[in-house]
Short mmCIF file of C-alpha atoms in Angstrom, two decimals:
data_model
loop_
_atom_site.label_atom_id
_atom_site.label_comp_id
_atom_site.label_asym_id
_atom_site.label_seq_id
_atom_site.Cartn_x
_atom_site.Cartn_y
_atom_site.Cartn_z
CA MET X 750 0.25 0.37 0.04
CA GLU X 751 1.24 3.24 -0.77
CA ALA X 752 0.48 6.98 1.30
CA MET X 753 -0.94 9.55 -1.66
CA ARG X 754 -2.05 12.67 -1.53
CA LEU X 755 -5.53 14.59 -4.12
CA THR X 756 -7.20 17.58 -4.15
CA VAL X 757 -10.92 16.43 -4.63
CA ASN X 758 -13.63 18.86 -4.77
CA GLY X 759 -11.38 21.19 -3.17
CA VAL X 760 -10.47 19.18 -0.49
CA GLU X 761 -7.23 17.77 0.34
CA LEU X 762 -7.48 13.91 1.47
CA LYS X 763 -5.00 11.82 1.69
CA ALA X 764 -5.64 7.67 0.77
CA LEU X 765 -4.08 4.63 1.07
CA VAL X 766 -3.90 3.02 -2.05
CA GLU X 767 -2.11 -0.19 -4.59
CA PRO X 768 -0.72 0.16 -7.56
CA ARG X 769 -3.94 -1.43 -8.93
CA MET X 770 -6.08 1.01 -7.75
CA LEU X 771 -8.14 2.14 -10.40
CA LEU X 772 -9.26 6.68 -10.12
CA VAL X 773 -12.78 6.12 -10.00
CA GLN X 774 -12.28 2.76 -6.77
CA LEU X 775 -10.67 5.33 -5.35
CA LEU X 776 -13.64 8.20 -6.03
CA ARG X 777 -16.51 5.70 -5.64
CA GLU X 778 -15.30 2.85 -2.25
CA SER X 779 -12.59 5.10 -0.66
CA LEU X 780 -14.39 8.54 -0.19
CA ARG X 781 -17.24 7.14 -0.84
CA LEU X 782 -18.53 9.59 -3.42
CA THR X 783 -20.41 7.47 -5.51
CA GLY X 784 -21.96 10.49 -8.34
CA THR X 785 -19.50 8.80 -10.06
CA HIS X 786 -20.66 5.38 -11.95
CA VAL X 787 -18.60 2.34 -13.25
CA GLY X 788 -20.76 1.26 -16.91
CA CYS X 789 -18.09 -0.50 -19.21
CA ASP X 790 -14.85 -0.53 -17.49
CA THR X 791 -13.43 -0.86 -20.62
CA THR X 792 -12.96 3.48 -21.22
CA GLN X 793 -16.27 3.43 -23.76
CA CYS X 794 -19.15 4.27 -21.77
CA GLY X 795 -18.06 7.19 -20.26
CA ALA X 796 -20.50 7.39 -16.60
CA CYS X 797 -17.27 7.18 -14.65
CA VAL X 798 -15.74 10.77 -16.76
CA VAL X 799 -14.80 13.13 -14.03
CA HIS X 800 -12.61 16.39 -14.23
CA LEU X 801 -8.61 15.40 -13.60
CA ASN X 802 -6.13 18.44 -13.53
CA GLY X 803 -8.99 20.89 -14.90
CA ARG X 804 -9.97 17.67 -18.42
CA SER X 805 -12.40 15.82 -18.26
CA VAL X 806 -10.95 11.73 -17.82
CA LYS X 807 -11.82 8.53 -17.83
CA SER X 808 -11.68 7.83 -13.99
CA CYS X 809 -11.33 4.01 -14.52
CA THR X 810 -8.88 4.13 -16.88
CA VAL X 811 -6.79 6.27 -14.63
CA LEU X 812 -4.21 4.41 -11.77
CA ALA X 813 -4.84 6.62 -8.19
CA LEU X 814 -1.49 6.91 -8.49
CA SER X 815 -0.59 8.15 -11.05
CA ALA X 816 -3.13 11.32 -10.13
CA ALA X 817 -1.40 11.42 -6.83
CA GLY X 818 -1.01 15.00 -5.66
CA GLY X 819 -3.62 16.78 -8.82
CA MET X 820 -6.83 18.29 -8.19
CA VAL X 821 -9.65 16.61 -8.84
CA THR X 822 -13.46 17.54 -9.36
CA THR X 823 -16.46 14.69 -9.67
CA ILE X 824 -19.66 15.47 -9.80
CA GLU X 825 -20.29 16.10 -6.26
CA GLY X 826 -18.47 19.24 -6.81
CA LEU X 827 -20.26 21.25 -8.79
CA ALA X 828 -23.29 22.62 -6.80
CA LYS X 829 -23.16 24.73 -4.44
CA SER X 830 -25.80 23.13 -1.98
CA ALA X 831 -29.17 20.99 -2.93
CA ALA X 832 -31.33 23.99 -3.11
CA GLU X 833 -28.73 25.44 -5.77
CA PRO X 834 -28.19 23.06 -8.49
CA HIS X 835 -25.36 23.84 -11.00
CA PRO X 836 -26.60 25.82 -13.89
CA VAL X 837 -25.57 22.64 -15.71
CA GLN X 838 -27.50 20.73 -14.22
CA GLN X 839 -30.22 22.37 -14.39
CA ALA X 840 -30.46 22.42 -17.57
CA PHE X 841 -30.37 18.25 -17.96
CA CYS X 842 -33.72 18.74 -15.38
CA ASP X 843 -35.21 21.27 -17.29
CA HIS X 844 -35.08 18.95 -20.84
CA HIS X 845 -35.45 15.88 -19.18
CA ALA X 846 -31.72 15.07 -20.27
CA LEU X 847 -32.10 11.40 -17.89
CA GLN X 848 -34.44 8.93 -17.78
CA CYS X 849 -31.98 6.24 -15.78
CA GLY X 850 -29.65 9.16 -15.01
CA PHE X 851 -26.57 5.89 -14.58
CA CYS X 852 -24.70 8.06 -17.51
CA THR X 853 -25.88 11.21 -16.54
CA SER X 854 -22.82 12.35 -13.62
CA GLY X 855 -20.55 11.57 -16.80
CA MET X 856 -22.98 13.77 -18.72
CA ILE X 857 -22.85 16.16 -17.30
CA MET X 858 -18.46 16.49 -16.57
CA THR X 859 -18.43 16.41 -19.76
CA ALA X 860 -20.75 18.63 -20.79
CA CYS X 861 -19.99 21.62 -18.00
CA ALA X 862 -15.86 20.77 -19.60
CA LEU X 863 -17.33 21.02 -23.31
CA ILE X 864 -18.46 24.52 -22.15
CA ASP X 865 -15.50 25.68 -20.58
CA ARG X 866 -13.30 25.22 -23.66
CA HIS X 867 -16.22 26.25 -26.38
CA GLY X 868 -18.60 28.47 -23.74
CA SER X 869 -21.21 29.82 -26.56
CA LYS X 870 -19.39 28.26 -29.78
CA LEU X 871 -20.60 25.26 -29.20
CA ASP X 872 -23.83 24.03 -30.98
CA GLU X 873 -25.67 21.10 -32.10
CA ALA X 874 -23.39 19.83 -34.43
CA MET X 875 -20.26 20.31 -32.09
CA VAL X 876 -22.14 18.61 -29.34
CA ARG X 877 -23.20 15.51 -31.09
CA GLN X 878 -19.25 14.96 -32.53
CA SER X 879 -18.04 15.68 -28.91
CA LEU X 880 -19.99 13.16 -26.89
CA ASP X 881 -18.38 10.16 -28.62
CA GLY X 882 -17.00 9.14 -25.42
CA ASN X 883 -20.54 9.04 -23.63
CA ILE X 884 -22.86 6.52 -23.71
CA CYS X 885 -26.97 6.86 -22.84
CA ARG X 886 -28.94 3.90 -23.72
CA CYS X 887 -31.62 5.54 -22.29
CA THR X 888 -32.56 9.49 -23.98
CA GLY X 889 -31.55 8.51 -28.12
CA TYR X 890 -28.73 11.48 -27.07
CA GLN X 891 -31.64 14.01 -28.09
CA THR X 892 -32.75 16.04 -25.19
CA ILE X 893 -29.32 15.90 -23.85
CA VAL X 894 -27.81 17.60 -27.11
CA GLU X 895 -30.37 19.79 -25.67
CA ALA X 896 -29.74 20.57 -22.36
CA ILE X 897 -25.90 20.87 -23.21
CA VAL X 898 -26.34 23.85 -26.50
CA ASP X 899 -29.34 26.07 -23.46
CA ALA X 900 -26.84 25.74 -21.52
CA ALA X 901 -23.32 26.35 -23.49
CA GLY X 902 -26.09 29.34 -24.08
CA ARG X 903 -26.78 30.73 -20.84
CA SER X 904 -23.46 30.59 -19.54
CA GLY X 905 -22.40 33.73 -20.48
CA HIS X 906 -18.99 33.05 -22.36
CA VAL X 907 -17.37 32.84 -26.19
CA MET P 412 -16.66 -4.82 -11.48
CA ARG P 413 -16.27 -6.43 -7.74
CA GLN P 414 -12.29 -6.02 -8.45
CA GLY P 415 -11.61 -3.10 -9.88
CA GLY P 416 -8.05 -2.65 -11.03
CA LEU P 417 -7.71 -5.87 -8.86
CA VAL P 418 -8.25 -7.85 -11.77
CA MET P 419 -4.96 -7.14 -12.87
CA TYR P 420 -2.39 -8.93 -12.24
CA ASP P 421 -0.23 -7.13 -9.12
CA PHE P 422 2.40 -5.11 -10.70
CA VAL P 423 4.68 -1.75 -8.27
CA TYR P 424 4.73 1.36 -9.12
CA LEU P 425 6.92 3.47 -9.95
CA ARG P 426 6.01 7.55 -10.88
CA ALA P 427 9.78 7.87 -12.25
CA GLU P 428 10.62 12.23 -12.39
CA SER P 429 12.82 12.26 -15.63
CA VAL P 430 13.84 10.09 -18.70
CA ALA P 431 16.65 9.21 -17.11
CA GLU P 432 15.00 7.34 -13.92
CA ALA P 433 12.41 5.74 -16.31
CA CYS P 434 14.82 4.63 -18.41
CA GLN P 435 17.40 3.64 -15.71
CA ALA P 436 14.36 1.80 -13.88
CA ALA P 437 13.43 -0.32 -17.04
CA THR P 438 16.88 -1.78 -17.68
CA GLU P 439 17.08 -3.00 -13.90
CA ASN P 440 13.53 -4.54 -14.84
CA LEU P 441 12.99 -6.02 -17.90
CA GLU P 442 9.19 -6.32 -17.31
CA ALA P 443 8.78 -3.38 -15.95
CA LEU P 444 6.20 -1.79 -18.86
CA PHE P 445 5.88 2.03 -18.98
CA LEU P 446 2.87 4.23 -18.47
CA ALA P 447 2.15 7.05 -20.90
CA GLY P 448 -1.24 8.16 -20.76
CA GLY P 449 -2.52 4.43 -19.98
CA GLN P 450 -4.81 4.70 -22.36
CA SER P 451 -3.64 1.17 -24.21
CA LEU P 452 -1.67 -0.12 -21.58
CA LEU P 453 -4.87 0.30 -18.61
CA PRO P 454 -7.35 -1.62 -21.07
CA ILE P 455 -4.24 -4.19 -21.62
CA LEU P 456 -3.49 -4.86 -17.86
CA LYS P 457 -7.20 -5.29 -16.78
CA SER P 458 -7.28 -7.78 -19.71
CA ARG P 459 -4.78 -9.27 -17.74
CA LEU P 460 -2.62 -9.16 -21.51
CA ALA P 461 -0.10 -8.47 -19.93
CA ALA P 462 2.36 -8.90 -16.26
CA PRO P 463 4.68 -6.46 -16.07
CA GLY P 464 5.92 -6.48 -12.38
CA LEU P 465 6.86 -2.95 -12.84
CA VAL P 466 4.30 0.35 -14.40
CA ILE P 467 6.83 3.03 -14.66
CA ASP P 468 4.75 6.21 -14.86
CA ILE P 469 6.51 8.91 -17.00
CA ARG P 470 3.75 11.10 -17.56
CA HIS P 471 4.84 14.09 -15.18
CA ILE P 472 7.92 13.56 -16.68
CA VAL P 473 8.51 17.86 -18.06
CA SER P 474 10.96 17.00 -20.62
CA ILE P 475 9.83 15.02 -22.82
CA GLY P 476 6.37 18.44 -23.22
CA HIS P 477 6.87 19.77 -25.31
CA ILE P 478 6.14 21.44 -28.57
CA VAL P 479 8.34 23.12 -30.85
CA ASP P 480 8.51 24.91 -34.34
CA GLY P 481 11.76 24.44 -36.54
CA SER P 482 11.62 25.89 -39.14
CA ASP P 483 11.20 23.68 -42.48
CA MET P 484 10.25 20.37 -38.66
CA VAL P 485 7.76 20.43 -35.74
CA SER P 486 8.66 18.45 -32.58
CA ILE P 487 6.49 16.94 -30.35
CA GLY P 488 7.24 15.57 -27.16
CA ALA P 489 6.78 11.73 -26.69
CA GLY P 490 4.67 13.04 -23.69
CA VAL P 491 2.08 15.76 -24.75
CA CYS P 492 -1.52 13.96 -25.91
CA HIS P 493 -3.72 14.07 -28.27
CA ALA P 494 -5.10 16.44 -27.45
CA ASP P 495 -2.80 18.57 -26.54
CA VAL P 496 -0.94 18.28 -30.53
CA GLY P 497 -4.74 18.87 -31.80
CA ASP P 498 -4.79 22.39 -30.44
CA SER P 499 -1.72 23.57 -30.10
CA ALA P 500 -0.81 26.36 -32.83
CA VAL P 501 2.27 25.15 -34.11
CA VAL P 502 0.58 21.99 -35.45
CA GLN P 503 -1.86 24.40 -36.92
CA ASP P 504 -0.72 26.12 -38.41
CA ARG P 505 2.27 24.92 -40.20
CA ILE P 506 1.42 20.81 -40.24
CA PRO P 507 -2.47 20.81 -40.20
CA ALA P 508 -2.73 17.48 -40.85
CA LEU P 509 -1.33 16.54 -38.41
CA ALA P 510 -3.19 19.24 -35.60
CA ALA P 511 -6.69 16.65 -37.41
CA LEU P 512 -5.10 13.90 -36.93
CA ALA P 513 -5.12 13.73 -33.05
CA ALA P 514 -8.19 15.78 -33.25
CA SER P 515 -9.73 12.62 -34.37
CA ILE P 516 -7.88 9.93 -31.81
CA GLY P 517 -10.64 7.74 -29.75
CA ASP P 518 -12.81 10.19 -27.75
CA MET P 519 -11.84 13.58 -26.03
CA HIS P 520 -10.83 12.05 -22.66
CA VAL P 521 -9.13 9.55 -23.85
CA ARG P 522 -7.64 12.81 -25.94
CA ASN P 523 -6.95 14.15 -22.62
CA LEU P 524 -4.74 11.75 -21.19
CA GLY P 525 -3.32 9.11 -24.23
CA THR P 526 0.22 10.82 -25.90
CA LEU P 527 1.99 10.84 -28.81
CA GLY P 528 4.76 8.34 -27.51
CA GLY P 529 2.04 6.52 -25.66
CA SER P 530 0.93 5.51 -28.95
CA ILE P 531 3.98 5.00 -31.39
CA ALA P 532 5.71 2.36 -29.14
CA LEU P 533 2.42 0.47 -29.30
CA ASN P 534 1.98 0.74 -32.74
CA ASP P 535 -1.56 -0.94 -33.32
CA PRO P 536 -1.63 -1.03 -36.61
CA ALA P 537 -5.10 0.05 -35.60
CA ALA P 538 -4.33 3.53 -34.28
CA ASP P 539 -3.68 6.82 -36.59
CA TYR P 540 -0.13 7.54 -35.21
CA PRO P 541 1.59 5.67 -36.94
CA ALA P 542 0.38 7.30 -41.35
CA ALA P 543 1.65 10.65 -39.53
CA LEU P 544 4.40 9.39 -38.69
CA LEU P 545 5.44 7.34 -41.99
CA ALA P 546 3.80 10.54 -44.44
CA LEU P 547 4.97 13.92 -42.53
CA ASP P 548 9.00 12.16 -42.03
CA ALA P 549 9.26 11.86 -39.17
CA THR P 550 12.56 10.21 -36.84
CA VAL P 551 11.42 8.85 -33.61
CA HIS P 552 13.84 10.09 -31.23
CA THR P 553 14.38 8.05 -27.56
CA ASN P 554 16.83 8.32 -24.70
CA SER P 555 19.48 6.67 -26.88
CA ARG P 556 19.07 6.92 -30.50
CA ASP P 557 16.77 8.82 -33.41
CA LEU P 558 15.23 6.48 -35.81
CA ALA P 559 14.20 7.37 -38.50
CA ALA P 560 9.43 6.09 -38.65
CA ALA P 561 10.17 3.09 -41.04
CA HIS P 562 12.77 1.86 -39.28
CA PHE P 563 11.29 2.18 -35.74
CA LEU P 564 7.74 0.56 -36.30
CA THR P 565 9.19 -2.95 -37.69
CA GLY P 566 5.22 -4.63 -37.69
CA MET P 567 1.94 -5.46 -35.59
CA MET P 568 2.91 -3.90 -31.85
CA SER P 569 6.13 -4.02 -32.43
CA THR P 570 8.92 -1.28 -32.70
CA ALA P 571 12.63 -1.21 -32.90
CA LEU P 572 13.23 0.04 -29.16
CA GLU P 573 15.20 -1.82 -27.01
CA PRO P 574 15.22 -3.27 -23.62
CA GLY P 575 15.62 -0.20 -21.26
CA GLU P 576 14.78 2.52 -24.28
CA MET P 577 12.02 5.21 -24.45
CA VAL P 578 10.41 7.15 -26.77
CA THR P 579 11.41 10.69 -26.19
CA GLY P 580 9.79 12.68 -28.86
CA VAL P 581 9.57 12.93 -32.70
CA THR P 582 9.69 15.40 -35.29
CA PHE P 583 8.19 15.98 -38.64
CA GLY P 584 8.89 17.55 -41.40
CA VAL P 585 6.76 20.13 -42.64
CA PRO P 586 5.23 19.43 -45.89
CA GLN P 587 3.92 21.45 -48.22
CA ALA P 588 0.69 20.57 -47.68
CA ALA P 589 -0.89 17.58 -46.16
CA ALA P 590 -4.17 16.03 -45.86
CA TYR P 591 -5.85 13.17 -42.95
CA ARG P 592 -8.71 11.43 -43.88
CA LYS P 593 -10.10 8.50 -41.50
CA VAL P 594 -13.24 5.70 -41.41
CA ARG P 595 -13.80 6.03 -37.36
CA ASN P 596 -15.96 2.72 -36.20
CA PRO P 597 -17.68 4.14 -35.15
CA ALA P 598 -17.83 2.53 -32.11
CA SER P 599 -13.53 2.50 -31.05
CA GLY P 600 -12.81 5.67 -33.31
CA PHE P 601 -10.51 3.65 -34.69
CA PRO P 602 -9.32 4.15 -37.95
CA MET P 603 -11.02 2.14 -40.42
CA ALA P 604 -8.81 3.41 -42.29
CA GLY P 605 -6.57 6.34 -41.95
CA VAL P 606 -4.38 7.93 -44.79
CA LEU P 607 -2.67 10.83 -45.16
CA VAL P 608 -1.78 12.11 -47.85
CA ALA P 609 1.75 14.64 -48.43
CA ARG P 610 2.52 16.74 -50.68
CA PHE P 611 6.92 17.11 -49.86
CA ALA P 612 8.75 19.04 -53.07
CA ASP P 613 10.63 16.15 -53.62
CA GLY P 614 7.35 13.91 -53.75
CA HIS P 615 4.02 12.63 -51.80
CA ARG P 616 3.74 10.91 -49.63
CA VAL P 617 0.98 8.50 -48.42
CA ALA P 618 0.69 6.61 -45.17
CA VAL P 619 -2.03 4.34 -44.47
CA SER P 620 -3.65 3.16 -40.82
CA GLY P 621 -5.59 0.69 -40.39
CA VAL P 622 -5.95 -1.80 -42.70
CA GLY P 623 -2.29 -2.97 -42.78
CA SER P 624 -1.91 -6.39 -40.65
CA ASP P 625 1.35 -5.52 -39.97
CA GLY P 626 0.77 -1.76 -38.70
CA ALA P 627 0.87 1.55 -40.94
CA PHE P 628 2.74 1.40 -44.30
CA ARG P 629 3.71 3.26 -47.28
CA TRP P 630 0.97 3.09 -50.61
CA THR P 631 3.29 3.50 -53.40
CA ALA P 632 1.49 2.82 -55.71
CA ALA P 633 -0.69 5.54 -55.21
CA GLU P 634 2.51 7.43 -54.78
CA ALA P 635 3.77 7.64 -58.21
CA LEU P 636 0.04 7.85 -59.38
CA ALA P 637 0.00 11.79 -57.00
CA ASP P 638 3.36 12.52 -58.96
CA SER P 639 2.15 12.02 -62.47
CA GLY P 640 -0.51 14.52 -61.78
CA VAL P 641 -2.43 11.39 -63.61
CA ASP P 642 -6.66 11.56 -61.72
CA PRO P 643 -6.45 10.22 -58.80
CA ALA P 644 -9.64 8.26 -60.92
CA GLY P 645 -6.66 5.82 -61.11
CA LEU P 646 -6.91 4.24 -57.34
CA GLU P 647 -9.56 2.30 -58.14
CA ALA P 648 -7.77 -0.73 -59.78
CA LEU P 649 -4.19 0.14 -57.04
CA GLU P 650 -3.66 -2.45 -54.93
CA PRO P 651 -1.61 -2.01 -51.76
CA ASN P 652 1.82 -4.24 -52.75
CA GLY P 653 2.55 -6.82 -50.12
CA VAL P 654 0.18 -5.19 -47.57
CA THR P 655 -1.44 -8.81 -45.96
CA VAL P 656 -5.08 -5.83 -45.26
CA LEU P 657 -7.30 -6.71 -42.15
CA SER P 658 -10.21 -8.36 -42.28
CA ASP P 659 -12.54 -9.20 -39.24
CA LEU P 660 -16.12 -8.19 -37.47
CA GLN P 661 -16.28 -4.43 -38.55
CA ALA P 662 -15.01 -4.98 -41.83
CA SER P 663 -13.49 -7.50 -45.06
CA ALA P 664 -10.80 -6.90 -46.61
CA ASP P 665 -11.73 -6.30 -49.35
CA PHE P 666 -14.60 -3.13 -47.73
CA ARG P 667 -10.71 -1.79 -46.02
CA LEU P 668 -9.64 -1.35 -49.34
CA HIS P 669 -12.78 0.36 -50.95
CA LEU P 670 -12.63 2.36 -47.99
CA MET P 671 -8.18 2.69 -48.26
CA ARG P 672 -8.91 4.02 -51.92
CA LEU P 673 -11.39 6.22 -50.52
CA MET P 674 -10.21 7.82 -48.52
CA THR P 675 -6.71 8.54 -50.12
CA TYR P 676 -8.89 9.86 -53.51
CA GLU P 677 -10.31 12.55 -50.46
CA ALA P 678 -7.40 13.11 -49.03
CA LEU P 679 -5.52 13.74 -52.81
CA ASP P 680 -8.96 15.90 -53.62
CA ALA P 681 -8.19 17.93 -50.06
CA LEU P 682 -4.31 18.96 -51.71
CA ARG P 683 -5.35 20.38 -54.61
#
């Protein structure tokens, strides 16, 4: 077991991990941040997407020790409180952009990364192309795309 | 996925701070593997297809994170991720086809971690980058030597790297013009056929990914056609020289050849 430090949602933490431990396990099992999901475990579905050092990554395909010393944001780190959802979360509610919810945290973390990068320039075509690393079995993507385009347009940055 | 990472064969983890440290550790532990972005290695380890006793994390080595504009060449460090190559103002300006290729790899999350060095050191026949190495007259730099791309890439999943040797960067020639056209596997994003066509002063280079079972290759018949200025419709009749064409669930050999001809045609068309 090795000791490591990681800042998660703004809080610096210490953990003892096996070298084989994946970042998604550290988050879900050690830290009980279960909003991040394991869908496929084969780097395809994107249900495990979090932000590592400001970039979206598939946490099932990162070793916890490789993330050591870095900063992680999970879905739990977005909203200020339950009463004040993040604008992207609100857009997903408004547009009915989820059904079972399993892909949703990964979709929202992906959307935040896209909006950070492209702001209100995001259009339907760009969003559809950029979501090729995230799979949804329920919605057919239409409402997810609408939610992201809407949130991007309101994001107030270009 | 109750086991998570525990499905992997156990290993010791070492984070290298320098190329020298990484290569020293690899030379002392011949079954060690280098971990760069991990977007190929971790799936391989999770599938139990490899069992390195030591994993040497090279993702944090600063000296291999450069992109340098060198007038008639661009040098990219082995540790630069695909997203950064795609976003680079230098690469977009000097070799836009290379930026486009990098930006087409996998998906946005994979591109945030996967690296140039990791991709070429694996030399997966379905990978995008090896075609760029061949078409852009690249030199591969390691901790101990420099190799022409055609000598570095030695076959399916194999390279000229010796035990303990690590890719540190790649220098690409800057062509007069280049274009990359690819048919993506709709699930994985890998090229079912990916063709990079580059025009240099001394002629065209046409390199193909995703088609040959031994990896990327230069389609010399297509290069001759392009150099002769003949209508690219002539590609229809051309065969790739001495290449075993991949055939699998995704695409038969014939279909892959068809895609290769189509992508070559489109890339050449883009150069006009």
